[in-house]
CSV table of C-alpha atoms and ligand atoms in Angstrom, one decimal:
chain,number,residue,atom,x,y,z
A,1,MET,CA,-138.4,20.6,-146.3
A,2,THR,CA,-141.8,20.9,-144.6
A,3,PHE,CA,-142.5,24.2,-143.0
A,4,SER,CA,-144.8,24.9,-139.9
A,5,GLU,CA,-148.3,26.1,-140.6
A,6,ASN,CA,-147.5,29.0,-138.3
A,7,LEU,CA,-144.5,30.1,-140.5
A,8,ILE,CA,-146.5,29.7,-143.7
A,9,SER,CA,-149.5,31.7,-142.5
A,10,THR,CA,-147.3,34.4,-140.8
A,11,LEU,CA,-145.4,34.8,-144.1
A,12,LYS,CA,-148.6,34.9,-146.2
A,13,ASN,CA,-150.3,37.4,-143.9
A,14,ALA,CA,-147.2,39.6,-143.3
A,15,GLU,CA,-147.8,43.3,-144.2
A,16,SER,CA,-144.2,44.2,-143.7
A,17,ILE,CA,-141.1,42.0,-144.2
A,18,CYS,CA,-137.5,42.7,-143.3
A,19,VAL,CA,-134.6,40.5,-144.4
A,20,LEU,CA,-131.0,40.6,-143.2
A,21,THR,CA,-128.5,38.7,-145.3
A,22,GLY,CA,-124.8,37.7,-144.7
A,23,ALA,CA,-122.1,36.0,-146.7
A,24,GLY,CA,-124.0,32.6,-146.5
A,25,ILE,CA,-126.5,33.8,-149.1
A,26,SER,CA,-123.7,34.2,-151.7
A,27,ALA,CA,-121.9,31.0,-150.8
A,28,GLU,CA,-123.9,29.0,-153.4
A,29,SER,CA,-122.8,31.5,-156.0
A,30,GLY,CA,-119.2,30.5,-155.2
A,31,VAL,CA,-118.3,33.5,-153.1
A,32,PRO,CA,-116.3,32.3,-150.0
A,33,THR,CA,-117.9,33.3,-146.7
A,34,PHE,CA,-115.8,35.0,-144.0
A,35,ARG,CA,-115.6,32.6,-141.2
A,36,GLY,CA,-116.2,29.2,-142.7
A,37,GLU,CA,-113.5,26.5,-143.3
A,38,GLU,CA,-112.7,28.0,-146.7
A,39,GLY,CA,-113.6,31.5,-145.5
A,40,LEU,CA,-112.0,34.7,-146.7
A,41,TRP,CA,-110.6,35.3,-143.3
A,42,LYS,CA,-108.8,32.0,-143.4
A,43,LYS,CA,-106.3,33.4,-146.0
A,44,PHE,CA,-106.1,36.7,-144.3
A,45,LYS,CA,-107.0,38.0,-140.8
A,46,PRO,CA,-109.7,40.7,-140.6
A,47,GLU,CA,-107.4,42.8,-138.4
A,48,GLU,CA,-104.7,42.5,-141.1
A,49,LEU,CA,-106.9,43.7,-143.9
A,50,ALA,CA,-110.5,44.9,-143.2
A,51,ASN,CA,-109.4,48.0,-141.2
A,52,PHE,CA,-108.2,51.5,-142.0
A,53,ASP,CA,-104.8,51.2,-140.2
A,54,ALA,CA,-103.9,48.0,-142.1
A,55,PHE,CA,-104.8,49.9,-145.3
A,56,ILE,CA,-102.6,52.9,-144.4
A,57,CYS,CA,-99.7,50.6,-143.4
A,58,ASN,CA,-100.0,48.3,-146.4
A,59,PRO,CA,-102.3,49.6,-149.1
A,60,ASP,CA,-100.8,47.2,-151.6
A,61,LEU,CA,-101.8,44.1,-149.6
A,62,VAL,CA,-105.2,45.4,-148.8
A,63,TRP,CA,-105.8,46.3,-152.5
A,64,GLU,CA,-104.5,42.9,-153.5
A,65,TRP,CA,-107.2,41.3,-151.4
A,66,TYR,CA,-110.0,43.5,-152.6
A,67,ALA,CA,-108.9,43.1,-156.3
A,68,TYR,CA,-109.0,39.3,-155.8
A,69,ARG,CA,-112.5,39.6,-154.3
A,70,ARG,CA,-113.6,41.9,-157.1
A,71,ARG,CA,-112.4,39.5,-159.8
A,72,LEU,CA,-114.1,36.6,-158.0
A,73,ILE,CA,-117.4,38.5,-157.8
A,74,HIS,CA,-117.3,39.3,-161.5
A,75,GLU,CA,-117.0,35.6,-162.3
A,76,VAL,CA,-120.0,34.6,-160.3
A,77,LYS,CA,-123.7,35.3,-160.5
A,78,PRO,CA,-126.7,35.5,-158.2
A,79,ASN,CA,-128.1,32.1,-157.1
A,80,PRO,CA,-131.8,30.9,-156.4
A,81,ALA,CA,-131.7,32.5,-152.9
A,82,HIS,CA,-131.0,35.9,-154.4
A,83,TYR,CA,-133.8,35.5,-156.9
A,84,ALA,CA,-136.2,34.2,-154.2
A,85,LEU,CA,-135.7,37.5,-152.4
A,86,VAL,CA,-136.6,39.4,-155.5
A,87,ALA,CA,-139.8,37.4,-155.7
A,88,LEU,CA,-140.5,38.1,-152.0
A,89,GLU,CA,-140.0,41.8,-152.6
A,90,HIS,CA,-142.6,41.7,-155.4
A,91,PHE,CA,-145.0,39.8,-153.1
A,92,ALA,CA,-144.7,42.0,-150.0
A,93,ASN,CA,-146.6,45.2,-149.5
A,94,ASN,CA,-143.6,46.6,-147.5
A,95,PHE,CA,-140.2,45.0,-148.0
A,96,THR,CA,-136.7,45.9,-146.9
A,97,LEU,CA,-133.6,43.9,-147.7
A,98,VAL,CA,-130.6,44.7,-145.4
A,99,THR,CA,-127.3,43.2,-146.4
A,100,GLN,CA,-123.9,42.9,-144.8
A,101,ASN,CA,-122.6,41.7,-148.1
A,102,VAL,CA,-120.5,44.0,-150.3
A,103,ASP,CA,-120.7,41.7,-153.4
A,104,ASN,CA,-123.6,43.5,-155.2
A,105,LEU,CA,-125.3,40.2,-156.0
A,106,HIS,CA,-128.7,41.3,-154.6
A,107,ARG,CA,-128.8,44.2,-157.0
A,108,ARG,CA,-127.6,42.1,-159.9
A,109,ALA,CA,-130.5,39.6,-159.1
A,110,GLY,CA,-133.0,42.5,-159.3
A,111,SER,CA,-133.6,43.4,-155.7
A,112,LYS,CA,-134.6,47.1,-155.5
A,113,ASN,CA,-134.8,48.3,-151.9
A,114,VAL,CA,-131.4,47.1,-150.7
A,115,LEU,CA,-129.7,48.7,-147.7
A,116,GLU,CA,-125.9,47.9,-147.9
A,117,LEU,CA,-124.8,48.2,-144.3
A,118,HIS,CA,-121.1,47.5,-145.1
A,119,GLY,CA,-120.8,49.3,-148.4
A,120,ASN,CA,-120.1,47.9,-151.9
A,121,ILE,CA,-116.8,46.4,-153.1
A,122,GLU,CA,-117.4,47.7,-156.6
A,123,ARG,CA,-117.2,51.3,-155.5
A,124,SER,CA,-114.1,53.2,-154.3
A,125,TYR,CA,-113.3,56.7,-153.1
A,126,CYS,CA,-110.4,59.0,-152.3
A,127,ILE,CA,-109.5,59.1,-148.6
A,128,GLN,CA,-108.3,62.8,-149.0
A,129,CYS,CA,-111.1,64.5,-151.0
A,130,ARG,CA,-113.6,61.6,-150.9
A,131,ALA,CA,-114.2,61.9,-154.6
A,132,LEU,CA,-115.7,58.7,-156.0
A,133,ALA,CA,-113.2,56.8,-158.2
A,134,PRO,CA,-114.4,55.2,-161.5
A,135,ASP,CA,-116.4,51.9,-160.8
A,136,ALA,CA,-114.4,48.8,-160.6
A,137,VAL,CA,-114.1,46.8,-163.9
A,138,PRO,CA,-112.7,43.3,-164.1
A,139,GLU,CA,-109.8,44.3,-166.2
A,140,GLY,CA,-109.3,47.4,-164.1
A,141,PRO,CA,-106.2,48.3,-162.1
A,142,THR,CA,-105.4,45.8,-159.3
A,143,GLY,CA,-102.7,47.8,-157.4
A,144,VAL,CA,-103.0,50.8,-155.2
A,145,GLN,CA,-105.0,53.5,-156.9
A,146,ARG,CA,-104.5,57.3,-156.6
A,147,CYS,CA,-107.2,60.0,-156.9
A,148,THR,CA,-107.1,61.7,-160.3
A,149,LYS,CA,-108.3,64.9,-158.6
A,150,CYS,CA,-105.9,65.3,-155.6
A,151,GLY,CA,-103.5,62.3,-155.8
A,152,GLY,CA,-104.8,60.9,-152.5
A,153,LEU,CA,-105.1,57.2,-151.7
A,154,VAL,CA,-108.2,55.5,-153.1
A,155,ARG,CA,-109.9,52.9,-150.9
A,156,PRO,CA,-112.7,50.4,-151.4
A,157,ASP,CA,-116.1,51.9,-150.4
A,158,VAL,CA,-116.7,49.3,-147.7
A,159,VAL,CA,-117.1,49.6,-143.9
A,160,TRP,CA,-114.0,48.3,-142.1
A,161,PHE,CA,-113.8,47.1,-138.5
A,162,GLY,CA,-113.9,50.1,-136.1
A,163,GLU,CA,-115.6,52.3,-138.7
A,164,MET,CA,-119.1,53.6,-138.4
A,165,LEU,CA,-121.8,52.2,-140.6
A,166,PRO,CA,-123.4,54.7,-142.9
A,167,LEU,CA,-125.8,56.4,-140.4
A,168,GLU,CA,-128.8,56.9,-142.7
A,169,VAL,CA,-128.5,53.3,-144.0
A,170,PHE,CA,-128.4,51.8,-140.6
A,171,SER,CA,-131.2,53.9,-139.2
A,172,LYS,CA,-133.4,52.9,-142.1
A,173,ALA,CA,-132.5,49.2,-141.4
A,174,GLU,CA,-133.4,49.7,-137.7
A,175,SER,CA,-136.8,51.2,-138.5
A,176,ALA,CA,-137.5,48.4,-140.9
A,177,ALA,CA,-136.6,45.9,-138.2
A,178,ARG,CA,-138.8,47.8,-135.7
A,179,GLN,CA,-141.8,47.9,-138.0
A,180,CYS,CA,-141.8,44.5,-139.7
A,181,ASP,CA,-144.2,41.6,-139.0
A,182,ILE,CA,-141.7,39.0,-140.0
A,183,PHE,CA,-137.8,39.2,-139.9
A,184,PHE,CA,-135.6,36.8,-141.7
A,185,SER,CA,-131.9,36.4,-140.7
A,186,ILE,CA,-130.3,34.6,-143.7
A,187,GLY,CA,-126.8,33.2,-144.1
A,188,THR,CA,-125.1,35.1,-141.3
A,189,SER,CA,-123.1,34.0,-138.3
A,190,ALA,CA,-124.7,36.9,-136.5
A,191,VAL,CA,-121.4,38.0,-134.9
A,192,VAL,CA,-120.7,41.3,-136.5
A,193,TYR,CA,-122.3,44.3,-134.8
A,194,PRO,CA,-124.3,46.6,-135.1
A,195,ALA,CA,-125.8,44.5,-138.0
A,196,ALA,CA,-126.3,41.5,-135.7
A,197,SER,CA,-128.5,43.7,-133.4
A,198,LEU,CA,-131.2,44.0,-136.0
A,199,PRO,CA,-133.0,40.6,-135.4
A,200,TYR,CA,-133.1,41.5,-131.7
A,201,THR,CA,-134.6,44.8,-132.5
A,202,ALA,CA,-137.3,43.0,-134.5
A,203,LEU,CA,-137.9,40.5,-131.6
A,204,ASP,CA,-138.2,43.4,-129.1
A,205,HIS,CA,-140.9,44.9,-131.4
A,206,GLY,CA,-143.0,41.8,-131.7
A,207,ALA,CA,-141.8,40.5,-135.0
A,208,PHE,CA,-141.8,36.8,-135.9
A,209,VAL,CA,-138.1,36.0,-136.4
A,210,VAL,CA,-136.9,33.3,-138.7
A,211,GLU,CA,-133.2,32.2,-139.0
A,212,MET,CA,-132.1,30.4,-142.2
A,213,ASN,CA,-128.5,29.2,-141.9
A,214,LEU,CA,-126.2,26.2,-142.3
A,215,GLU,CA,-125.3,26.2,-138.6
A,216,SER,CA,-126.7,27.5,-135.4
A,217,THR,CA,-125.7,31.0,-134.1
A,218,ASP,CA,-126.3,33.1,-131.0
A,219,LEU,CA,-129.6,34.1,-132.5
A,220,SER,CA,-130.9,30.5,-132.9
A,221,SER,CA,-132.1,30.2,-129.3
A,222,ARG,CA,-134.2,33.4,-129.6
A,223,ALA,CA,-135.6,33.0,-133.1
A,224,HIS,CA,-139.2,31.7,-133.5
A,225,GLU,CA,-138.2,29.4,-136.3
A,226,VAL,CA,-134.7,28.0,-137.2
A,227,LEU,CA,-134.4,26.5,-140.7
A,228,THR,CA,-131.1,24.7,-141.0
A,229,GLY,CA,-129.7,24.1,-144.5
A,230,LYS,CA,-128.7,25.7,-147.7
A,231,VAL,CA,-130.7,28.9,-148.2
A,232,GLY,CA,-130.6,28.4,-152.0
A,233,GLU,CA,-132.8,25.3,-151.5
A,234,ILE,CA,-134.8,26.3,-148.4
A,235,LEU,CA,-135.9,29.8,-149.4
A,236,PRO,CA,-137.4,29.0,-152.9
A,237,ASP,CA,-139.1,26.0,-151.3
A,238,LEU,CA,-140.6,28.1,-148.5
A,239,LEU,CA,-142.0,30.6,-151.0
A,240,LEU,CA,-143.4,27.9,-153.2
A,241,GLN,CA,-145.2,26.3,-150.2
A,242,ALA,CA,-146.5,29.8,-149.2
A,243,GLY,CA,-147.9,30.1,-152.8
A,244,ILE,CA,-145.5,33.0,-153.6
A,245,GLN,CA,-144.6,33.2,-157.3
A,246,LEU,CA,-140.9,32.7,-158.0
A,247,GLN,CA,-139.3,34.5,-160.9
A,248,GLY,CA,-136.0,35.2,-162.6
A,249,GLU,CA,-133.3,32.6,-163.0
A,250,GLN,CA,-134.2,29.9,-160.4
B,301,BV8,C1,-118.3,49.5,-135.4
B,301,BV8,C2,-117.0,44.8,-144.9
B,301,BV8,C3,-118.0,51.3,-133.9
B,301,BV8,C4,-115.5,44.8,-145.3
B,301,BV8,C5,-117.3,43.8,-142.7
B,301,BV8,C6,-113.2,46.2,-131.4
B,301,BV8,C7,-112.9,47.4,-132.1
B,301,BV8,C8,-113.7,48.0,-133.0
B,301,BV8,C9,-115.0,47.4,-133.2
B,301,BV8,C10,-115.3,46.3,-132.5
B,301,BV8,C11,-114.4,45.7,-131.6
B,301,BV8,N1,-115.0,44.6,-131.0
B,301,BV8,C12,-116.2,44.4,-131.6
B,301,BV8,C13,-116.4,45.5,-132.4
B,301,BV8,C14,-117.5,45.7,-133.2
B,301,BV8,C15,-117.2,45.1,-134.6
B,301,BV8,C16,-117.6,43.7,-134.5
B,301,BV8,O1,-118.8,43.4,-134.5
B,301,BV8,N2,-116.7,42.7,-134.5
B,301,BV8,C17,-117.0,41.3,-134.3
B,301,BV8,C18,-116.2,40.5,-135.3
B,301,BV8,C19,-116.8,40.9,-132.9
B,301,BV8,N3,-118.0,45.9,-135.5
B,301,BV8,C20,-117.4,46.9,-136.2
B,301,BV8,O2,-116.2,47.2,-136.1
B,301,BV8,C21,-118.4,47.7,-137.0
B,301,BV8,N4,-118.2,49.1,-136.7
B,301,BV8,O3,-118.6,48.8,-134.5
B,301,BV8,O4,-118.0,50.8,-135.3
B,301,BV8,C22,-117.8,52.7,-133.9
B,301,BV8,C23,-118.7,53.5,-133.2
B,301,BV8,C24,-118.5,54.8,-133.1
B,301,BV8,C25,-117.5,55.4,-133.9
B,301,BV8,C26,-116.6,54.6,-134.7
B,301,BV8,C27,-116.8,53.3,-134.7
B,301,BV8,C28,-118.1,47.5,-138.5
B,301,BV8,C29,-118.4,46.1,-138.8
B,301,BV8,C30,-118.3,46.0,-140.4
B,301,BV8,C31,-117.0,45.2,-140.7
B,301,BV8,N5,-117.0,45.0,-142.2
B,301,BV8,N6,-117.2,43.7,-144.1
B,301,BV8,C32,-115.3,43.6,-146.2
B,301,BV8,O5,-116.2,42.8,-146.6
B,301,BV8,O6,-114.1,43.5,-146.7
B,301,BV8,S1,-117.7,42.5,-141.8
B,301,BV8,C33,-117.9,41.1,-142.6
B,301,BV8,O7,-118.6,40.3,-141.7
B,301,BV8,C34,-118.8,41.1,-143.8
B,301,BV8,O8,-119.5,42.3,-144.1
B,301,BV8,C35,-119.8,40.0,-143.5
B,301,BV8,O9,-120.9,40.1,-144.1
B,301,BV8,C36,-119.9,40.2,-142.0
B,301,BV8,C37,-120.6,39.3,-141.2
B,301,BV8,O10,-120.2,38.0,-141.5
B,301,BV8,P1,-121.3,37.0,-142.2
B,301,BV8,O11,-121.9,37.7,-143.3
B,301,BV8,O12,-122.2,36.5,-141.1
B,301,BV8,O13,-120.3,35.9,-142.8
B,301,BV8,P2,-119.8,34.6,-142.0
B,301,BV8,O14,-118.8,33.9,-142.9
B,301,BV8,O15,-119.4,35.0,-140.6
B,301,BV8,O16,-121.1,33.7,-141.8
B,301,BV8,C38,-121.7,33.1,-142.9
B,301,BV8,C39,-122.8,32.2,-142.4
B,301,BV8,O17,-123.5,31.6,-143.5
B,301,BV8,C40,-122.3,31.0,-141.5
B,301,BV8,O18,-123.0,31.0,-140.3
B,301,BV8,C41,-122.5,29.8,-142.4
B,301,BV8,O19,-122.9,28.7,-141.7
B,301,BV8,C42,-123.7,30.2,-143.3
B,301,BV8,N7,-123.7,29.6,-144.6
B,301,BV8,C43,-122.7,29.3,-145.4
B,301,BV8,N8,-123.2,28.8,-146.6
B,301,BV8,C44,-124.6,28.8,-146.4
B,301,BV8,C45,-124.9,29.4,-145.2
B,301,BV8,N9,-126.2,29.5,-144.8
B,301,BV8,C46,-127.2,29.1,-145.6
B,301,BV8,N10,-126.9,28.6,-146.8
B,301,BV8,C47,-125.6,28.4,-147.3
B,301,BV8,N11,-125.4,27.9,-148.5
């Protein structure tokens, strides 16, 4: 793919870079996205699973879904797009990676400054006393877990629909979006709020906004550059053309 001179020079001269990722960046690792044809929501409906009431009504079903996703995540590994973001973090003077993903693949690739807006599927906590449960292991329990301290129900440490995002995490993401020179929206359908508000915050504060996605979204008409295709191919290519050293498993 050939990139515009404007994009290349904006990236090379950026003091501060903010990146928002969604499920699309993990697709090439083999993690199903949420809303695609083979999406996770195809098998189950968000309202059936990714919300607290569903969990209270049917903790077995919700835990079955999360145990399935945890096993899946342990079988996959980061892809070139994750590693390209590690290289971008090393290149930039000021870099913030904001992810909607709960799959921990950015951290496994080596990204350091990661803001997990929707939590992390490998962590769980008790809904009664909020004690953290032991980290998920592939051969770990798959059914409903009970707190070893108080016997309360243990839930995955993810943000469900209708739940607040972790305030401190979201405000850090907002300030990164306000202060950045260039904002990348990568592999997200840009439909879930308040995460989807971040590129608009960046736009309102004068950032150069780039969308990298397989399909167009509500953001596409507002972004300065729309790069359509597989992020595992486009992102490493962009960094190479901007003279940014790639590293790690490409
Ligand atoms: C909140 C964690 C308020 C769990 C997730 C009614 C009631 C309550 C709230 C609402 C409501 N109506 C609207 C809302 C707000 C709601 C919302 O936005 N709903 C949407 C669906 C309309 N938001 C919330 O509920 C949030 N909380 O508003 O609280 C509040 C205020 C005060 C007090 C109390 C409460 C919480 C939202 C968080 C929900 N949790 N996940 C879990 O994972 O199990 S959301 C889920 O969607 C994931 O986190 C996911 O990351 C996120 C966004 O999806 P995407 O990542 O974009 O994935 P998707 O499949 O959609 O798209 C992938 C894209 O990649 C596609 O475009 C595809 O083309 C592209 N792609 C695929 N392959 C590639 C690729 N691109 C490039 N390369 C490839 N190879």
